[in-house]
Coordinates of C-alpha atoms and ligand atoms in Angstrom, one line a residue:
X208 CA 0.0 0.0 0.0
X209 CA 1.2 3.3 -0.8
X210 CA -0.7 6.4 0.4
X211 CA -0.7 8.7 -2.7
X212 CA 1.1 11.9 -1.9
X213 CA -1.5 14.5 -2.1
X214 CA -3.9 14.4 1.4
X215 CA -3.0 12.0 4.8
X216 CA -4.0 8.3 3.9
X217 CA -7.5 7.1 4.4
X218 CA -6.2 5.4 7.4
X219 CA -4.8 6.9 10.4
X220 CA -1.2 7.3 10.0
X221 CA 0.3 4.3 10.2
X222 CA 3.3 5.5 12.4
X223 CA 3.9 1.8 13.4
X224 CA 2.4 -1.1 12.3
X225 CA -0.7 -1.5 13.0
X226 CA -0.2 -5.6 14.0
X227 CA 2.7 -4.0 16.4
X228 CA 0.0 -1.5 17.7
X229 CA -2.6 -4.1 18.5
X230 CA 0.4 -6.1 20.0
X231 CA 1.6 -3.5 22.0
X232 CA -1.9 -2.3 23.3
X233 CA -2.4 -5.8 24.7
X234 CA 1.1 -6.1 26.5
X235 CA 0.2 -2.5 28.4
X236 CA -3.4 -3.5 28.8
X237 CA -2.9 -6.9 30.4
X238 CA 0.1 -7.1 31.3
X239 CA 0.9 -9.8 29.1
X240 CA 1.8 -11.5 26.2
X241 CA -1.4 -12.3 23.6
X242 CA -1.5 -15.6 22.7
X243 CA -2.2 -14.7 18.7
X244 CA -2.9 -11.9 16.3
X245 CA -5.2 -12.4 13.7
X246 CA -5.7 -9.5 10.7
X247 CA -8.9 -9.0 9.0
X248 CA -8.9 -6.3 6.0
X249 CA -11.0 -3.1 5.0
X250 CA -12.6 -3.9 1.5
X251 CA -14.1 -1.5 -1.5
X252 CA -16.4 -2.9 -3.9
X253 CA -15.7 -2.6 -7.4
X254 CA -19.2 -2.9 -8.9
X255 CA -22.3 -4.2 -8.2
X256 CA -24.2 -1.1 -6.0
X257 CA -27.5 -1.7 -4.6
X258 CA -27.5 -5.0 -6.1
X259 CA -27.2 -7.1 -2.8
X260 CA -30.5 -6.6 -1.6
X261 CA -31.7 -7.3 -5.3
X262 CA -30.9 -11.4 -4.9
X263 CA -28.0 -9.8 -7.7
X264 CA -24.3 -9.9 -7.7
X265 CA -20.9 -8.2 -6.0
X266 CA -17.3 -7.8 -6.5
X267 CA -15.7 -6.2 -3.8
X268 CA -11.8 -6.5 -2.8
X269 CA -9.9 -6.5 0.3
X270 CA -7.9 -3.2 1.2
X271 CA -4.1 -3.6 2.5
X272 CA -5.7 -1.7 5.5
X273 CA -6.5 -3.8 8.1
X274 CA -7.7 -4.3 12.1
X275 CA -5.8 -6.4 13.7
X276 CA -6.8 -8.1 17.2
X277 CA -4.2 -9.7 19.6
X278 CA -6.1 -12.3 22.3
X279 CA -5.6 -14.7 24.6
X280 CA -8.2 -16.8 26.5
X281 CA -9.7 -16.7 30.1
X282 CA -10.9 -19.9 31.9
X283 CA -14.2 -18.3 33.0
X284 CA -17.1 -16.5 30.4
X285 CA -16.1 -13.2 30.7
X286 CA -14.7 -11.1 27.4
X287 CA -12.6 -7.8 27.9
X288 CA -11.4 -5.7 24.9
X289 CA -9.9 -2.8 24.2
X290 CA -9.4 -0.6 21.4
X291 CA -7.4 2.2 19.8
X292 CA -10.2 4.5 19.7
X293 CA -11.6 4.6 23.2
X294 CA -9.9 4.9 26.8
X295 CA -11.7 2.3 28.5
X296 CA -11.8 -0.9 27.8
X297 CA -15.4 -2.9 27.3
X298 CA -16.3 -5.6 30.1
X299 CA -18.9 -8.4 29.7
X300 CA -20.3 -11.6 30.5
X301 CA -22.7 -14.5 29.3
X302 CA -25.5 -12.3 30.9
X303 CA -24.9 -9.1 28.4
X304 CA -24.0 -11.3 25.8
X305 CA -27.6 -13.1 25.9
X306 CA -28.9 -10.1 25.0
X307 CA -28.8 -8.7 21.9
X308 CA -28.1 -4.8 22.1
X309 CA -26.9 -4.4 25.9
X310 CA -23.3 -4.0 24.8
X311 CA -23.8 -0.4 23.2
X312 CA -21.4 1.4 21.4
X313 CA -18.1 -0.2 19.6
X314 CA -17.8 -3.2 22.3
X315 CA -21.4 -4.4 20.7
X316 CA -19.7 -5.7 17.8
X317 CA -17.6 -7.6 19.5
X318 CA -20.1 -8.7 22.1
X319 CA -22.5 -9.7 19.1
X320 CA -19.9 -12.5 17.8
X321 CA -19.7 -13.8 20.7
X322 CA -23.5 -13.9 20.7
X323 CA -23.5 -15.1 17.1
X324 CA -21.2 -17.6 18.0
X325 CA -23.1 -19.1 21.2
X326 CA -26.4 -18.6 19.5
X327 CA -25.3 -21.1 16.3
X328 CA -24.4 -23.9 19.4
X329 CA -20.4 -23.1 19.8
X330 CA -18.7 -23.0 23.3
X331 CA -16.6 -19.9 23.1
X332 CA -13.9 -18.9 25.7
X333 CA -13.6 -16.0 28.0
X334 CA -11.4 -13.8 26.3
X335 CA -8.7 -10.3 26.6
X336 CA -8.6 -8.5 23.3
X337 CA -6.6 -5.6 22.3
X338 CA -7.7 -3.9 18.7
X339 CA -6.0 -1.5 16.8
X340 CA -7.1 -0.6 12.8
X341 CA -5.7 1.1 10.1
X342 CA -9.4 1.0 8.6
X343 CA -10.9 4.1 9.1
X344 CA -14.2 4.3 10.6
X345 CA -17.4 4.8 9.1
X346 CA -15.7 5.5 5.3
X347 CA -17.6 3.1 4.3
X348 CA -14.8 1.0 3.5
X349 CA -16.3 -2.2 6.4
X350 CA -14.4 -1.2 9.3
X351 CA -17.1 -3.0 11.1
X352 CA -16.9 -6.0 9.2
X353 CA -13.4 -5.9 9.6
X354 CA -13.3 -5.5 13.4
X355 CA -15.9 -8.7 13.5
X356 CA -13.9 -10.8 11.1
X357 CA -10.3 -10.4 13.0
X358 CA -12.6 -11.3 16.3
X359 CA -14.4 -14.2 15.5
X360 CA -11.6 -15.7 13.5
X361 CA -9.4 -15.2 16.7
X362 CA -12.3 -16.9 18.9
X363 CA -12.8 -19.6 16.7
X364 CA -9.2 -20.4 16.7
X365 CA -8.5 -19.8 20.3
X366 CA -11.2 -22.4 21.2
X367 CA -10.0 -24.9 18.4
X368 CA -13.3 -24.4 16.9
X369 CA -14.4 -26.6 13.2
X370 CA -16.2 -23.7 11.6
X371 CA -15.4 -23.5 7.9
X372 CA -15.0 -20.5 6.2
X373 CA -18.0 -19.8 3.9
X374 CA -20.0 -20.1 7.6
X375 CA -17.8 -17.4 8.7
X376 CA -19.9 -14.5 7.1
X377 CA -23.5 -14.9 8.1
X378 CA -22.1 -15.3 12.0
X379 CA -20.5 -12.0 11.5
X380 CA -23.7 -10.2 9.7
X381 CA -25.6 -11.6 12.4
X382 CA -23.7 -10.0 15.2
X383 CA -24.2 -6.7 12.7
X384 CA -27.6 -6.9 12.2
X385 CA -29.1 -8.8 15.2
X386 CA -26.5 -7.5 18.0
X387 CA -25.8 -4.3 16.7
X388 CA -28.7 -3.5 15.3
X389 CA -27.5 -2.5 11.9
X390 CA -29.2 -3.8 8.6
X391 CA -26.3 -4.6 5.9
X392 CA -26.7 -7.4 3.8
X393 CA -24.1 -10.1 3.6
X394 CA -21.4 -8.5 1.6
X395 CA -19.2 -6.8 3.6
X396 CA -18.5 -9.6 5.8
X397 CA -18.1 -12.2 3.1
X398 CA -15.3 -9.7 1.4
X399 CA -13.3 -9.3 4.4
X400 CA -13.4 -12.9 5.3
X401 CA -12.8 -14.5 2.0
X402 CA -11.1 -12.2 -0.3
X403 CA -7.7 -13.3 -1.8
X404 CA -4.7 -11.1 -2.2
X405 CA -4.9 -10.4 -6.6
X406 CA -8.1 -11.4 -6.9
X407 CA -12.0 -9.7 -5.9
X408 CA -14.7 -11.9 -4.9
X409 CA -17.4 -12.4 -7.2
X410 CA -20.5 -13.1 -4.9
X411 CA -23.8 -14.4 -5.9
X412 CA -26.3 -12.8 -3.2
X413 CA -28.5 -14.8 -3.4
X414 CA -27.3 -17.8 -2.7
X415 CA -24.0 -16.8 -1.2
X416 CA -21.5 -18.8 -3.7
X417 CA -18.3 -17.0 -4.7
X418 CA -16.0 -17.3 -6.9
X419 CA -11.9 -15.9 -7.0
X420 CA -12.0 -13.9 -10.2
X421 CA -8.1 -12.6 -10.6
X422 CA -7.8 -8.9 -11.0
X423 CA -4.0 -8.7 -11.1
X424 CA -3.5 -4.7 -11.4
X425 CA -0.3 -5.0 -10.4
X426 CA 0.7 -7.1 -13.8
X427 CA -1.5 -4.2 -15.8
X428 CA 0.7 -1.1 -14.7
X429 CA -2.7 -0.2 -12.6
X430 CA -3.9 0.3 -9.2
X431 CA -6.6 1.7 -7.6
X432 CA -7.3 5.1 -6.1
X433 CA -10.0 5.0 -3.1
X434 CA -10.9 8.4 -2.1
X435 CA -12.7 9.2 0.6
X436 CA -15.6 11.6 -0.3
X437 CA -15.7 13.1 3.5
X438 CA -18.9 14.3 2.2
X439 CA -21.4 13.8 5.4
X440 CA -23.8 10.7 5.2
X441 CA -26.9 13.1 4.0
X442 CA -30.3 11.3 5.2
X443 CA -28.4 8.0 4.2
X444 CA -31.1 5.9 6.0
X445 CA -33.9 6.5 4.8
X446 CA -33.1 7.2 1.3
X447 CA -31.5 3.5 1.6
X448 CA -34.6 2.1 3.2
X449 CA -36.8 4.1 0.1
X450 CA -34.6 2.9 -2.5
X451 CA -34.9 -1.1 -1.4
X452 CA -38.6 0.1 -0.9
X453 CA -38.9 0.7 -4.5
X454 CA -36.6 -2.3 -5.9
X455 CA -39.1 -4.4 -3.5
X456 CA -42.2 -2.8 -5.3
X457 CA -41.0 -2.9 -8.3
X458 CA -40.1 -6.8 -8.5
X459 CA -43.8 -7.6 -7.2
X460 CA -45.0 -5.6 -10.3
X461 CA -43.1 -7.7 -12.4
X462 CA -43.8 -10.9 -11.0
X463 CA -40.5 -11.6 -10.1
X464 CA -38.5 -13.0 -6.9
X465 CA -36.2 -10.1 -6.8
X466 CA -34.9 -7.6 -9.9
X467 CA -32.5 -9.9 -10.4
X468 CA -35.0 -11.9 -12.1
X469 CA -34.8 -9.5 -15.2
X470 CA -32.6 -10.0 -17.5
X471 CA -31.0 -7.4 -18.9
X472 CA -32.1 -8.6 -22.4
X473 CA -35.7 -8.2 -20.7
X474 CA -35.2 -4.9 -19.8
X475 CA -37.2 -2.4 -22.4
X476 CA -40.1 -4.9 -22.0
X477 CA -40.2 -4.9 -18.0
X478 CA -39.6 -1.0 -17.9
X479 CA -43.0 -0.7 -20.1
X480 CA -44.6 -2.4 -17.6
X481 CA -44.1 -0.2 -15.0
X482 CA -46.0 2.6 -14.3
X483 CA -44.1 5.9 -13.7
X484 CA -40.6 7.0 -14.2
X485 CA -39.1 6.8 -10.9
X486 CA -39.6 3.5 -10.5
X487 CA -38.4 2.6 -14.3
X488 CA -35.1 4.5 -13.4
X489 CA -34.7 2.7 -9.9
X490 CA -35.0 -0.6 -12.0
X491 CA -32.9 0.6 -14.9
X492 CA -30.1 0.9 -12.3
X493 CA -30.4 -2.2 -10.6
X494 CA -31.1 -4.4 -13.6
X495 CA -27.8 -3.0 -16.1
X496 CA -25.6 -2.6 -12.6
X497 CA -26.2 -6.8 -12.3
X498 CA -25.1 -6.9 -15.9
X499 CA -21.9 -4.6 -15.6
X500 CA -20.4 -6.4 -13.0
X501 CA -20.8 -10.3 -15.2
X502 CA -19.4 -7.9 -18.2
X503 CA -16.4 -6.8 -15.5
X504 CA -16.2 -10.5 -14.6
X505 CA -16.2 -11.5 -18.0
X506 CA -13.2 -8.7 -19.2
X507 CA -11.3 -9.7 -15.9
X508 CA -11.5 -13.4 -16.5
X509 CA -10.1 -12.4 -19.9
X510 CA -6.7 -10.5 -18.2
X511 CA -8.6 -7.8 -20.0
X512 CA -8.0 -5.2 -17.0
X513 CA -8.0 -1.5 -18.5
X514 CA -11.0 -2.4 -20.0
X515 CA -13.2 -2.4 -16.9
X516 CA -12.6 1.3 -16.6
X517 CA -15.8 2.3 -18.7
X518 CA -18.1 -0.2 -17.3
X519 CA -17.0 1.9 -13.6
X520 CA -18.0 5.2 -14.8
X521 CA -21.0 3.7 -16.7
X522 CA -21.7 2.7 -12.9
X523 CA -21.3 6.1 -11.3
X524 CA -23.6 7.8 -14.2
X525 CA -26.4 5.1 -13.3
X526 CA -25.8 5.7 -9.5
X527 CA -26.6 9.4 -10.4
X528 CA -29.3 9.9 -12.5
X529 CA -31.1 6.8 -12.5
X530 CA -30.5 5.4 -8.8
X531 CA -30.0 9.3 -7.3
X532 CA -27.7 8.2 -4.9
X533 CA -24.7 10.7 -5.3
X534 CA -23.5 13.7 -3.8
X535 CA -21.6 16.7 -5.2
X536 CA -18.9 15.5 -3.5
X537 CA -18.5 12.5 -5.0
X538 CA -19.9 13.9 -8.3
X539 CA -16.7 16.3 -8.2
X540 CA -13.8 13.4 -7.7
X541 CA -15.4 11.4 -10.3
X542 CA -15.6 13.8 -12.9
X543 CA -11.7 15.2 -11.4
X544 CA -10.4 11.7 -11.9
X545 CA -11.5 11.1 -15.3
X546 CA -10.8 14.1 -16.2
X547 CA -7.2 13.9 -15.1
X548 CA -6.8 10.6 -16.9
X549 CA -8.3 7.8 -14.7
X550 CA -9.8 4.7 -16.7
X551 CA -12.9 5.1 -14.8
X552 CA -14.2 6.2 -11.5
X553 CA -17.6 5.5 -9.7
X554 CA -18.6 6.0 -6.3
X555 CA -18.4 2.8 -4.2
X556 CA -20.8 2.2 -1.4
X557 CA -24.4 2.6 -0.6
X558 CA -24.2 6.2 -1.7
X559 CA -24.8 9.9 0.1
X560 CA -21.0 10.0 0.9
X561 CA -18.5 7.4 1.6
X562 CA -15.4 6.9 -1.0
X563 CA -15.1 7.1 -4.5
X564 CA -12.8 4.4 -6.7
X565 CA -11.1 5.1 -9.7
X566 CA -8.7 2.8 -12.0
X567 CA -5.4 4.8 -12.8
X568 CA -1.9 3.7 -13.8
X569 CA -0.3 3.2 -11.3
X570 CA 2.3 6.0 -12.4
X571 CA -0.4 8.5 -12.6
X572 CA -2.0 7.8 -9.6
X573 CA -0.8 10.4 -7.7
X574 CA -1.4 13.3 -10.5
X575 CA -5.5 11.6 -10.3
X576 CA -5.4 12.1 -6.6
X577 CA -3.7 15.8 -6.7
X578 CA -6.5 16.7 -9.2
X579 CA -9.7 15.2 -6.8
X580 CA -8.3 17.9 -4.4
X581 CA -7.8 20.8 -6.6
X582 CA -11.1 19.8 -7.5
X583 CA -12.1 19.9 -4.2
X584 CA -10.3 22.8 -2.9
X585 CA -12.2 25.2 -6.1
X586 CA -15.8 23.6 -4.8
X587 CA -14.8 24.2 -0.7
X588 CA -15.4 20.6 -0.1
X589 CA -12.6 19.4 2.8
X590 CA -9.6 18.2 1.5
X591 CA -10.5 14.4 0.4
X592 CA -8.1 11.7 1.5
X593 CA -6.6 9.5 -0.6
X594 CA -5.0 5.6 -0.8
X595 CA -3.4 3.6 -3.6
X596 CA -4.5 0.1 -3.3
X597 CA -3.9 -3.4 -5.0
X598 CA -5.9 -6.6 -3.9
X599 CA -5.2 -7.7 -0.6
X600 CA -6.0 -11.2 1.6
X601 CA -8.9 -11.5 3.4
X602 CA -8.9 -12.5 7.1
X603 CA -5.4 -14.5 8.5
X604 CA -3.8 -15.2 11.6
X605 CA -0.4 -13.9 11.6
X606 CA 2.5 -15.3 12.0
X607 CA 3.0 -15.4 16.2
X608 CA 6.4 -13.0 17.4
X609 CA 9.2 -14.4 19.4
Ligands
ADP194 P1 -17.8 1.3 8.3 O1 -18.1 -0.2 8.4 O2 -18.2 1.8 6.9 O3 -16.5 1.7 8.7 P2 -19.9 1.4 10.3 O4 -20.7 2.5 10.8 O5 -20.6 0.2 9.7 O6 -18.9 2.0 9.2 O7 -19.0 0.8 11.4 C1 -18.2 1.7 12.2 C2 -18.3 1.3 13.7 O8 -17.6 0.1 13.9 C3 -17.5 2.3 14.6 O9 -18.3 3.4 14.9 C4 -17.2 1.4 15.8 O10 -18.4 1.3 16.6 C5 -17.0 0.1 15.2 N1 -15.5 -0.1 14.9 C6 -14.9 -0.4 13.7 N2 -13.6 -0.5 13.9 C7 -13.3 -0.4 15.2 C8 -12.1 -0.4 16.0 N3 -11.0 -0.6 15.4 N4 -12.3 -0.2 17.3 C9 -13.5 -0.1 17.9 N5 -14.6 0.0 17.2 C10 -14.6 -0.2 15.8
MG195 MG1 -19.9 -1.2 8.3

């Protein structure tokens, strides 16, 4: 990872390492040494917005950014954890485990693995945790996916427990959505857990199957460029909830399980069935979205990487006018990027803010990101930060210290 030169990185500044920070946080915390690290990443997804909760399909990437959680176990039920971002630790037991929401705050995603966990039938062990993240928060880029991923992976190997990978995710959503109380579909977890390092994850919604698709930007002369919009999350919820609304509405006019239903070959004829424009652009969006990212999947199965560039900004235009989830900010970087020679930009995310993408040699990637905050600067938006990023692993445990 190289933070481009213009703007801090997304991340906080990695002064040290951030598996050295988690380390070192335990040691002062406890008093002693964790038994294991374990990394889970950040991820962006590449294409495929608003498609999740339309049965359709995903292909998001792991960041090199990552949360990293050192831990050792306790011989009673008790979990303490501390993180980076707060002074106190978090304290709690089987009691505020058992029910769902009493751990408010940051410590509720942790608490809800542990829920997730003893709620699917495993025995999990008392735990210390110490977190520290390069991930920043709320970006949009899964911090809290990532902070679930690194502690249920470090649970589930501390008690020697047999749960395979492609379970991993829905444990993790659950502690989102049921613990947390956070509706997010199963994306986010299922990047940060089974993402490979060259390669984006090519997710069938609806019936959670994946597939490794290489995306070897490196070999290209490319990277990306993740920008984050800083633009505030503008009535994200409800507009969210509206949208789905509509996608939902729409489907049960066309007789179908889910928009993904329509083929895109299908789509002149189901758009004269509907019966106003709104709703014909909400579809429009969801139903050609599903079929850019099989034609980015087809061009990256092909090694045909530069390529996927127009299918991104064909993405972000969509996102604007036909799904109306964009912002100015993110408007601005998109059109900056292109303008100053990226291959495509698009706005990744549910939309109202978050981070914009964009697929730039990896020799210009630094002029791109210099003219987002030019760009920025002439509008008065807050200077954007910026990261250069190639595909990255998902979750690991690392390698144990001396
Ligand atoms: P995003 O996942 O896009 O970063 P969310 O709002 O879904 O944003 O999740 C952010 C929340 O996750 C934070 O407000 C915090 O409660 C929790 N979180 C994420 N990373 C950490 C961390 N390293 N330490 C403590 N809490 C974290
Ligand atoms: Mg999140």
């Amino acid at each position: 990872m190289t933070p481009a030169a213009d703007g801090p990185a997304a991340a906080a500044p990695a002064t040290t390492d951030v598996a050295d920070r988690a380390t070192a946080a335990f040691r002062s915390g406890y008093d002693e040494q964790p038994a294991g690290r374990w990394a889970a990443p950040g991820r962006v997804n590449l294409i495929g917005e608003h498609t999740d909760y339309n049965d359709g399909f995903v292909l998001p990437f792991a960041l090199p950014l990552r949360t990293v959680v050192a831990a050792s176990p306790r011989p009673d039920e008790h979990w303490t954890v501390r993180s980076e971002i707060a002074d106190q630790p978090v304290d709690f037991g089987t009691a505020e485990v058992d029910t769902p929401g009493r751990v408010t705050g940051w410590g509720g995603y942790v608490a809800g693995v542990v829920w997730a966990l003893r709620e699917a039938g495993y025995a999990v062990p008392g735990a210390r945790l110490a977190i520290a993240s390069d991930v920043p928060l709320g970006s949009g880029l899964s911090s809290s996916a990532a902070l679930e991923a690194a502690v249920l992976t470090a649970l589930v190997d501390l008690a020697g427990l047999d749960l395979p990978t492609g379970r991993r995710p829905r444990l993790a959503q659950r502690a989102e959505n049921a613990y947390v109380g956070a509706p997010t579909g199963i994306m986010d977890q299922s990047a940060v857990i089974r993402c490979r390092a060259g390669h984006a994850l090519f997710l069938d919604c609806r019936d959670e199957s994946v597939e490794h698709i290489p995306f070897d930007l490196d070999a290209a002369g490319l990277a990306i460029l993740v920008i984050d919009s800083r633009a505030p999350h503008r009535h994200a919820d409800g507009e969210y909830a509206s949208r789905r609304a509509a996608c939902e509405r729409a489907a049960a006019l066309l007789g179908v399980p889910a928009l993904r239903d329509v083929p895109a070959a299908d789509l002149d004829d189901a758009l004269g069935r509907l019966p106003d424009d709104e709703t014909r652009r909400r579809v429009r969006h969801v139903v050609t979205e599903n079929q850019r990212v099989l034609d980015t999947v087809a061009l990256l199965r092909a090694g045909r990487v530069p390529e996927i560039g127009p299918l991104l900004t064909a993405s972000h235009a969509s996102m604007r006018d036909d799904f109306e989830i964009t912002v100015p900010e993110v408007d601005t970087a998109v059109e900056a990027a292109l303008a100053a020679g990226a291959l495509g930009a698009r706005m990744t995310g549910g939309g109202f803010g978050g981070c914009v993408l964009a697929l730039v040699e990896t020799d210009h990637s630094e002029a791109v990101a210099a003219a987002v905050t030019t760009a920025y600067a002439e509008r008065g938006f807050p200077t954007p930060t910026t990261l250069t990023a190639l595909p990255a692993p998902g979750t690991t445990r690392l390698p144990w210290l001396p």
